Short mmCIF file of the N, C-alpha and C atoms (twelve columns), coordinates in Angstrom:
data_MODEL
# 
_entry.id   MODEL 
# 
loop_
_atom_site.group_PDB 
_atom_site.id 
_atom_site.type_symbol 
_atom_site.label_atom_id 
_atom_site.label_alt_id 
_atom_site.label_comp_id 
_atom_site.label_asym_id 
_atom_site.label_seq_id 
_atom_site.Cartn_x 
_atom_site.Cartn_y 
_atom_site.Cartn_z 
_atom_site.pdbx_PDB_model_num 
ATOM 1   N N  . MET A 1  34.645 -15.373 -14.784 1 
ATOM 2   C CA . MET A 1  34.579 -16.808 -14.525 1 
ATOM 3   C C  . MET A 1  34.931 -17.551 -15.803 1 
ATOM 4   N N  . PRO A 2  35.956 -18.414 -15.766 1 
ATOM 5   C CA . PRO A 2  36.347 -19.132 -16.981 1 
ATOM 6   C C  . PRO A 2  35.298 -20.160 -17.378 1 
ATOM 7   N N  . GLY A 3  35.272 -20.437 -18.650 1 
ATOM 8   C CA . GLY A 3  34.342 -21.424 -19.160 1 
ATOM 9   C C  . GLY A 3  35.078 -22.408 -20.045 1 
ATOM 10  N N  . PHE A 4  34.320 -23.246 -20.726 1 
ATOM 11  C CA . PHE A 4  34.899 -24.249 -21.604 1 
ATOM 12  C C  . PHE A 4  34.369 -24.072 -23.014 1 
ATOM 13  N N  . THR A 5  35.203 -24.375 -23.980 1 
ATOM 14  C CA . THR A 5  34.811 -24.403 -25.380 1 
ATOM 15  C C  . THR A 5  35.152 -25.785 -25.902 1 
ATOM 16  N N  . CYS A 6  34.281 -26.354 -26.707 1 
ATOM 17  C CA . CYS A 6  34.515 -27.682 -27.271 1 
ATOM 18  C C  . CYS A 6  35.717 -27.629 -28.213 1 
ATOM 19  N N  . CYS A 7  36.601 -28.625 -28.131 1 
ATOM 20  C CA . CYS A 7  37.817 -28.649 -28.948 1 
ATOM 21  C C  . CYS A 7  37.645 -29.408 -30.258 1 
ATOM 22  N N  . VAL A 8  36.439 -29.892 -30.555 1 
ATOM 23  C CA . VAL A 8  36.194 -30.606 -31.810 1 
ATOM 24  C C  . VAL A 8  36.201 -29.601 -32.967 1 
ATOM 25  N N  . PRO A 9  36.952 -29.880 -34.038 1 
ATOM 26  C CA . PRO A 9  36.994 -28.954 -35.170 1 
ATOM 27  C C  . PRO A 9  35.590 -28.652 -35.703 1 
ATOM 28  N N  . GLY A 10 35.290 -27.369 -35.860 1 
ATOM 29  C CA . GLY A 10 33.997 -26.949 -36.391 1 
ATOM 30  C C  . GLY A 10 32.901 -26.818 -35.355 1 
ATOM 31  N N  . CYS A 11 33.154 -27.218 -34.116 1 
ATOM 32  C CA . CYS A 11 32.156 -27.089 -33.053 1 
ATOM 33  C C  . CYS A 11 32.524 -25.872 -32.211 1 
ATOM 34  N N  . TYR A 12 31.569 -24.972 -32.050 1 
ATOM 35  C CA . TYR A 12 31.825 -23.736 -31.323 1 
ATOM 36  C C  . TYR A 12 31.001 -23.629 -30.041 1 
ATOM 37  N N  . ASN A 13 30.545 -24.762 -29.524 1 
ATOM 38  C CA . ASN A 13 29.783 -24.753 -28.279 1 
ATOM 39  C C  . ASN A 13 30.680 -24.310 -27.132 1 
ATOM 40  N N  . ASN A 14 30.108 -23.504 -26.231 1 
ATOM 41  C CA . ASN A 14 30.858 -23.122 -25.039 1 
ATOM 42  C C  . ASN A 14 29.929 -23.093 -23.834 1 
ATOM 43  N N  . SER A 15 30.528 -23.214 -22.675 1 
ATOM 44  C CA . SER A 15 29.747 -23.373 -21.444 1 
ATOM 45  C C  . SER A 15 29.028 -22.100 -21.008 1 
ATOM 46  N N  . HIS A 16 29.443 -20.949 -21.483 1 
ATOM 47  C CA . HIS A 16 28.739 -19.708 -21.136 1 
ATOM 48  C C  . HIS A 16 27.440 -19.576 -21.908 1 
ATOM 49  N N  . ARG A 17 27.493 -19.871 -23.197 1 
ATOM 50  C CA . ARG A 17 26.330 -19.706 -24.064 1 
ATOM 51  C C  . ARG A 17 25.400 -20.918 -24.006 1 
ATOM 52  N N  . ASP A 18 25.969 -22.116 -23.900 1 
ATOM 53  C CA . ASP A 18 25.195 -23.359 -23.977 1 
ATOM 54  C C  . ASP A 18 25.171 -24.032 -22.605 1 
ATOM 55  N N  . LYS A 19 24.391 -23.494 -21.704 1 
ATOM 56  C CA . LYS A 19 24.393 -23.939 -20.307 1 
ATOM 57  C C  . LYS A 19 23.863 -25.362 -20.111 1 
ATOM 58  N N  . ALA A 20 23.071 -25.872 -21.045 1 
ATOM 59  C CA . ALA A 20 22.513 -27.221 -20.900 1 
ATOM 60  C C  . ALA A 20 23.522 -28.308 -21.288 1 
ATOM 61  N N  . LEU A 21 24.614 -27.934 -21.951 1 
ATOM 62  C CA . LEU A 21 25.602 -28.924 -22.381 1 
ATOM 63  C C  . LEU A 21 26.572 -29.248 -21.256 1 
ATOM 64  N N  . HIS A 22 27.148 -30.442 -21.359 1 
ATOM 65  C CA . HIS A 22 28.212 -30.854 -20.446 1 
ATOM 66  C C  . HIS A 22 29.500 -30.893 -21.252 1 
ATOM 67  N N  . PHE A 23 30.617 -30.657 -20.576 1 
ATOM 68  C CA . PHE A 23 31.919 -30.649 -21.232 1 
ATOM 69  C C  . PHE A 23 32.830 -31.633 -20.519 1 
ATOM 70  N N  . TYR A 24 33.420 -32.546 -21.295 1 
ATOM 71  C CA . TYR A 24 34.192 -33.655 -20.729 1 
ATOM 72  C C  . TYR A 24 35.667 -33.553 -21.091 1 
ATOM 73  N N  . THR A 25 36.530 -33.839 -20.125 1 
ATOM 74  C CA . THR A 25 37.965 -33.872 -20.371 1 
ATOM 75  C C  . THR A 25 38.326 -35.201 -21.039 1 
ATOM 76  N N  . PHE A 26 39.468 -35.224 -21.696 1 
ATOM 77  C CA . PHE A 26 39.936 -36.463 -22.303 1 
ATOM 78  C C  . PHE A 26 40.283 -37.446 -21.192 1 
ATOM 79  N N  . PRO A 27 39.940 -38.722 -21.387 1 
ATOM 80  C CA . PRO A 27 40.194 -39.712 -20.321 1 
ATOM 81  C C  . PRO A 27 41.681 -39.956 -20.099 1 
ATOM 82  N N  . LYS A 28 42.026 -40.381 -18.901 1 
ATOM 83  C CA . LYS A 28 43.409 -40.723 -18.575 1 
ATOM 84  C C  . LYS A 28 43.759 -42.134 -19.038 1 
ATOM 85  N N  . ASP A 29 42.755 -43.011 -19.086 1 
ATOM 86  C CA . ASP A 29 42.973 -44.380 -19.567 1 
ATOM 87  C C  . ASP A 29 43.506 -44.321 -20.998 1 
ATOM 88  N N  . GLU A 30 44.654 -44.952 -21.236 1 
ATOM 89  C CA . GLU A 30 45.329 -44.830 -22.531 1 
ATOM 90  C C  . GLU A 30 44.493 -45.323 -23.712 1 
ATOM 91  N N  . GLU A 31 43.798 -46.433 -23.555 1 
ATOM 92  C CA . GLU A 31 42.994 -46.970 -24.656 1 
ATOM 93  C C  . GLU A 31 41.805 -46.058 -24.976 1 
ATOM 94  N N  . LEU A 32 41.091 -45.617 -23.947 1 
ATOM 95  C CA . LEU A 32 39.970 -44.695 -24.172 1 
ATOM 96  C C  . LEU A 32 40.459 -43.379 -24.764 1 
ATOM 97  N N  . ARG A 33 41.579 -42.874 -24.276 1 
ATOM 98  C CA . ARG A 33 42.146 -41.622 -24.789 1 
ATOM 99  C C  . ARG A 33 42.493 -41.758 -26.270 1 
ATOM 100 N N  . ARG A 34 43.080 -42.883 -26.644 1 
ATOM 101 C CA . ARG A 34 43.425 -43.143 -28.045 1 
ATOM 102 C C  . ARG A 34 42.172 -43.135 -28.918 1 
ATOM 103 N N  . LEU A 35 41.088 -43.765 -28.432 1 
ATOM 104 C CA . LEU A 35 39.830 -43.775 -29.185 1 
ATOM 105 C C  . LEU A 35 39.245 -42.374 -29.322 1 
ATOM 106 N N  . TRP A 36 39.291 -41.604 -28.254 1 
ATOM 107 C CA . TRP A 36 38.792 -40.225 -28.315 1 
ATOM 108 C C  . TRP A 36 39.581 -39.429 -29.347 1 
ATOM 109 N N  . LEU A 37 40.908 -39.528 -29.290 1 
ATOM 110 C CA . LEU A 37 41.745 -38.782 -30.233 1 
ATOM 111 C C  . LEU A 37 41.478 -39.208 -31.668 1 
ATOM 112 N N  . LYS A 38 41.304 -40.495 -31.878 1 
ATOM 113 C CA . LYS A 38 41.009 -41.002 -33.219 1 
ATOM 114 C C  . LYS A 38 39.659 -40.457 -33.702 1 
ATOM 115 N N  . ASN A 39 38.649 -40.490 -32.855 1 
ATOM 116 C CA . ASN A 39 37.319 -40.036 -33.247 1 
ATOM 117 C C  . ASN A 39 37.230 -38.518 -33.396 1 
ATOM 118 N N  . VAL A 40 37.866 -37.790 -32.501 1 
ATOM 119 C CA . VAL A 40 37.859 -36.332 -32.620 1 
ATOM 120 C C  . VAL A 40 38.597 -35.928 -33.887 1 
ATOM 121 N N  . SER A 41 39.600 -36.686 -34.260 1 
ATOM 122 C CA . SER A 41 40.282 -36.589 -35.545 1 
ATOM 123 C C  . SER A 41 40.757 -35.196 -35.891 1 
ATOM 124 N N  . ARG A 42 41.630 -34.687 -35.087 1 
ATOM 125 C CA . ARG A 42 42.231 -33.399 -35.423 1 
ATOM 126 C C  . ARG A 42 43.447 -33.614 -36.309 1 
ATOM 127 N N  . ALA A 43 43.891 -34.852 -36.458 1 
ATOM 128 C CA . ALA A 43 44.981 -35.143 -37.379 1 
ATOM 129 C C  . ALA A 43 44.507 -34.842 -38.795 1 
ATOM 130 N N  . GLY A 44 45.331 -34.239 -39.585 1 
ATOM 131 C CA . GLY A 44 44.952 -33.903 -40.943 1 
ATOM 132 C C  . GLY A 44 44.369 -32.511 -41.067 1 
ATOM 133 N N  . VAL A 45 44.075 -31.882 -39.954 1 
ATOM 134 C CA . VAL A 45 43.584 -30.515 -39.986 1 
ATOM 135 C C  . VAL A 45 44.801 -29.605 -40.071 1 
ATOM 136 N N  . SER A 46 44.756 -28.635 -40.948 1 
ATOM 137 C CA . SER A 46 45.916 -27.772 -41.163 1 
ATOM 138 C C  . SER A 46 46.112 -26.792 -40.009 1 
ATOM 139 N N  . GLY A 47 47.285 -26.212 -39.969 1 
ATOM 140 C CA . GLY A 47 47.565 -25.178 -38.984 1 
ATOM 141 C C  . GLY A 47 48.000 -25.729 -37.651 1 
ATOM 142 N N  . CYS A 48 47.679 -24.996 -36.599 1 
ATOM 143 C CA . CYS A 48 48.185 -25.330 -35.267 1 
ATOM 144 C C  . CYS A 48 47.580 -26.613 -34.703 1 
ATOM 145 N N  . PHE A 49 46.540 -27.152 -35.325 1 
ATOM 146 C CA . PHE A 49 45.904 -28.355 -34.787 1 
ATOM 147 C C  . PHE A 49 46.445 -29.645 -35.387 1 
ATOM 148 N N  . SER A 50 47.402 -29.549 -36.303 1 
ATOM 149 C CA . SER A 50 47.864 -30.752 -36.989 1 
ATOM 150 C C  . SER A 50 48.592 -31.718 -36.055 1 
ATOM 151 N N  . THR A 51 49.142 -31.236 -34.954 1 
ATOM 152 C CA . THR A 51 49.799 -32.118 -33.980 1 
ATOM 153 C C  . THR A 51 49.113 -31.978 -32.620 1 
ATOM 154 N N  . PHE A 52 47.825 -32.124 -32.599 1 
ATOM 155 C CA . PHE A 52 47.008 -31.903 -31.407 1 
ATOM 156 C C  . PHE A 52 47.330 -32.896 -30.305 1 
ATOM 157 N N  . GLN A 53 47.659 -32.372 -29.138 1 
ATOM 158 C CA . GLN A 53 47.841 -33.153 -27.922 1 
ATOM 159 C C  . GLN A 53 46.989 -32.489 -26.847 1 
ATOM 160 N N  . PRO A 54 45.892 -33.127 -26.435 1 
ATOM 161 C CA . PRO A 54 44.995 -32.487 -25.483 1 
ATOM 162 C C  . PRO A 54 45.633 -32.284 -24.110 1 
ATOM 163 N N  . THR A 55 45.267 -31.178 -23.490 1 
ATOM 164 C CA . THR A 55 45.700 -30.891 -22.130 1 
ATOM 165 C C  . THR A 55 44.485 -31.013 -21.217 1 
ATOM 166 N N  . THR A 56 44.652 -30.712 -19.959 1 
ATOM 167 C CA . THR A 56 43.530 -30.785 -19.026 1 
ATOM 168 C C  . THR A 56 42.477 -29.723 -19.330 1 
ATOM 169 N N  . GLY A 57 42.826 -28.702 -20.106 1 
ATOM 170 C CA . GLY A 57 41.880 -27.656 -20.455 1 
ATOM 171 C C  . GLY A 57 41.028 -27.963 -21.675 1 
ATOM 172 N N  . HIS A 58 41.389 -28.967 -22.462 1 
ATOM 173 C CA . HIS A 58 40.616 -29.320 -23.652 1 
ATOM 174 C C  . HIS A 58 39.395 -30.139 -23.258 1 
ATOM 175 N N  . ARG A 59 38.251 -29.778 -23.830 1 
ATOM 176 C CA . ARG A 59 36.985 -30.451 -23.514 1 
ATOM 177 C C  . ARG A 59 36.248 -30.827 -24.792 1 
ATOM 178 N N  . VAL A 60 35.437 -31.869 -24.679 1 
ATOM 179 C CA . VAL A 60 34.524 -32.290 -25.752 1 
ATOM 180 C C  . VAL A 60 33.122 -32.137 -25.195 1 
ATOM 181 N N  . CYS A 61 32.248 -31.468 -25.953 1 
ATOM 182 C CA . CYS A 61 30.897 -31.224 -25.434 1 
ATOM 183 C C  . CYS A 61 29.998 -32.452 -25.610 1 
ATOM 184 N N  . SER A 62 28.918 -32.452 -24.874 1 
ATOM 185 C CA . SER A 62 28.007 -33.595 -24.845 1 
ATOM 186 C C  . SER A 62 27.288 -33.832 -26.167 1 
ATOM 187 N N  . GLU A 63 27.304 -32.860 -27.093 1 
ATOM 188 C CA . GLU A 63 26.652 -33.067 -28.389 1 
ATOM 189 C C  . GLU A 63 27.340 -34.140 -29.235 1 
ATOM 190 N N  . HIS A 64 28.549 -34.522 -28.871 1 
ATOM 191 C CA . HIS A 64 29.299 -35.516 -29.645 1 
ATOM 192 C C  . HIS A 64 29.134 -36.939 -29.105 1 
ATOM 193 N N  . PHE A 65 28.240 -37.116 -28.133 1 
ATOM 194 C CA . PHE A 65 27.977 -38.430 -27.548 1 
ATOM 195 C C  . PHE A 65 26.556 -38.877 -27.873 1 
ATOM 196 N N  . GLN A 66 26.389 -40.159 -28.204 1 
ATOM 197 C CA . GLN A 66 25.046 -40.721 -28.431 1 
ATOM 198 C C  . GLN A 66 24.202 -40.443 -27.202 1 
ATOM 199 N N  . GLY A 67 22.995 -39.971 -27.386 1 
ATOM 200 C CA . GLY A 67 22.102 -39.680 -26.277 1 
ATOM 201 C C  . GLY A 67 22.378 -38.338 -25.618 1 
ATOM 202 N N  . GLY A 68 23.375 -37.604 -26.112 1 
ATOM 203 C CA . GLY A 68 23.651 -36.271 -25.592 1 
ATOM 204 C C  . GLY A 68 24.385 -36.221 -24.274 1 
ATOM 205 N N  . ARG A 69 24.989 -37.349 -23.871 1 
ATOM 206 C CA . ARG A 69 25.710 -37.354 -22.600 1 
ATOM 207 C C  . ARG A 69 26.632 -38.559 -22.507 1 
ATOM 208 N N  . LYS A 70 27.798 -38.363 -21.910 1 
ATOM 209 C CA . LYS A 70 28.715 -39.470 -21.657 1 
ATOM 210 C C  . LYS A 70 28.147 -40.283 -20.502 1 
ATOM 211 N N  . SER A 71 28.223 -41.598 -20.614 1 
ATOM 212 C CA . SER A 71 27.728 -42.463 -19.553 1 
ATOM 213 C C  . SER A 71 28.617 -43.699 -19.457 1 
ATOM 214 N N  . TYR A 72 28.242 -44.612 -18.593 1 
ATOM 215 C CA . TYR A 72 29.004 -45.847 -18.441 1 
ATOM 216 C C  . TYR A 72 29.012 -46.643 -19.750 1 
ATOM 217 N N  . LEU A 73 27.894 -46.641 -20.470 1 
ATOM 218 C CA . LEU A 73 27.797 -47.378 -21.731 1 
ATOM 219 C C  . LEU A 73 28.281 -46.569 -22.926 1 
ATOM 220 N N  . VAL A 74 28.120 -45.262 -22.882 1 
ATOM 221 C CA . VAL A 74 28.549 -44.381 -23.974 1 
ATOM 222 C C  . VAL A 74 29.766 -43.610 -23.482 1 
ATOM 223 N N  . ARG A 75 30.953 -44.154 -23.797 1 
ATOM 224 C CA . ARG A 75 32.172 -43.586 -23.231 1 
ATOM 225 C C  . ARG A 75 33.050 -42.890 -24.262 1 
ATOM 226 N N  . VAL A 76 32.693 -43.009 -25.550 1 
ATOM 227 C CA . VAL A 76 33.522 -42.443 -26.610 1 
ATOM 228 C C  . VAL A 76 32.663 -41.538 -27.490 1 
ATOM 229 N N  . PRO A 77 33.127 -40.321 -27.806 1 
ATOM 230 C CA . PRO A 77 32.361 -39.443 -28.692 1 
ATOM 231 C C  . PRO A 77 32.330 -40.007 -30.113 1 
ATOM 232 N N  . THR A 78 31.137 -40.019 -30.717 1 
ATOM 233 C CA . THR A 78 31.000 -40.596 -32.064 1 
ATOM 234 C C  . THR A 78 30.214 -39.716 -33.024 1 
ATOM 235 N N  . ILE A 79 29.694 -38.580 -32.584 1 
ATOM 236 C CA . ILE A 79 28.869 -37.742 -33.448 1 
ATOM 237 C C  . ILE A 79 29.673 -36.510 -33.870 1 
ATOM 238 N N  . PHE A 80 29.988 -36.446 -35.168 1 
ATOM 239 C CA . PHE A 80 30.793 -35.359 -35.718 1 
ATOM 240 C C  . PHE A 80 30.198 -34.910 -37.045 1 
ATOM 241 N N  . PRO A 81 29.182 -34.038 -37.010 1 
ATOM 242 C CA . PRO A 81 28.485 -33.654 -38.236 1 
ATOM 243 C C  . PRO A 81 29.350 -32.912 -39.251 1 
ATOM 244 N N  . LEU A 82 30.425 -32.279 -38.823 1 
ATOM 245 C CA . LEU A 82 31.260 -31.521 -39.756 1 
ATOM 246 C C  . LEU A 82 32.531 -32.261 -40.149 1 
ATOM 247 N N  . ARG A 83 32.598 -33.553 -39.900 1 
ATOM 248 C CA . ARG A 83 33.799 -34.313 -40.202 1 
ATOM 249 C C  . ARG A 83 34.182 -34.159 -41.674 1 
ATOM 250 N N  . GLY A 84 35.430 -33.888 -41.916 1 
ATOM 251 C CA . GLY A 84 35.937 -33.785 -43.273 1 
ATOM 252 C C  . GLY A 84 35.872 -32.393 -43.858 1 
ATOM 253 N N  . VAL A 85 35.209 -31.463 -43.211 1 
ATOM 254 C CA . VAL A 85 35.076 -30.113 -43.770 1 
ATOM 255 C C  . VAL A 85 36.427 -29.426 -43.857 1 
ATOM 256 N N  . ASN A 86 37.240 -29.523 -42.808 1 
ATOM 257 C CA . ASN A 86 38.527 -28.828 -42.795 1 
ATOM 258 C C  . ASN A 86 39.721 -29.749 -43.040 1 
ATOM 259 N N  . GLU A 87 39.469 -30.996 -43.375 1 
ATOM 260 C CA . GLU A 87 40.575 -31.928 -43.544 1 
ATOM 261 C C  . GLU A 87 41.174 -31.810 -44.936 1 
ATOM 262 N N  . ARG A 88 42.475 -32.046 -45.014 1 
ATOM 263 C CA . ARG A 88 43.178 -32.005 -46.283 1 
ATOM 264 C C  . ARG A 88 42.763 -33.157 -47.165 1 
ATOM 265 N N  . LYS A 89 42.734 -32.905 -48.449 1 
ATOM 266 C CA . LYS A 89 42.425 -33.969 -49.415 1 
ATOM 267 C C  . LYS A 89 43.699 -34.738 -49.707 1 
ATOM 268 N N  . ALA A 90 43.612 -36.060 -49.743 1 
ATOM 269 C CA . ALA A 90 44.797 -36.903 -49.983 1 
ATOM 270 C C  . ALA A 90 45.156 -36.909 -51.452 1 
# 
C-alpha cells in the first residue's frame, strides 16, 4: 500500500510511520500555490530540488501548519524548524 512522505526539506515524516499526521497536496489555486512554494522554500537547496515543481504526489505534512492541521483559517504552511540548514550561503 503506497504512502506519503513530506516533501519539506529536512522533514522525514511519512504516513506509514506517523499515522496521526495528515498529508496535504499543493493547492490548485495559483496564489495559494505560490505562497506554499515560497514557504516550503526548496529554492536554494542544492541538487535535484533546486528547481522543485510539485506534482500531485508531493505532500506537506500537518506538522508545518499552525495548530497541527490545515483548516479554513490556516491555509498556508508556516512552521519550518530546519529552515536554512541545507540552503546555500549567499
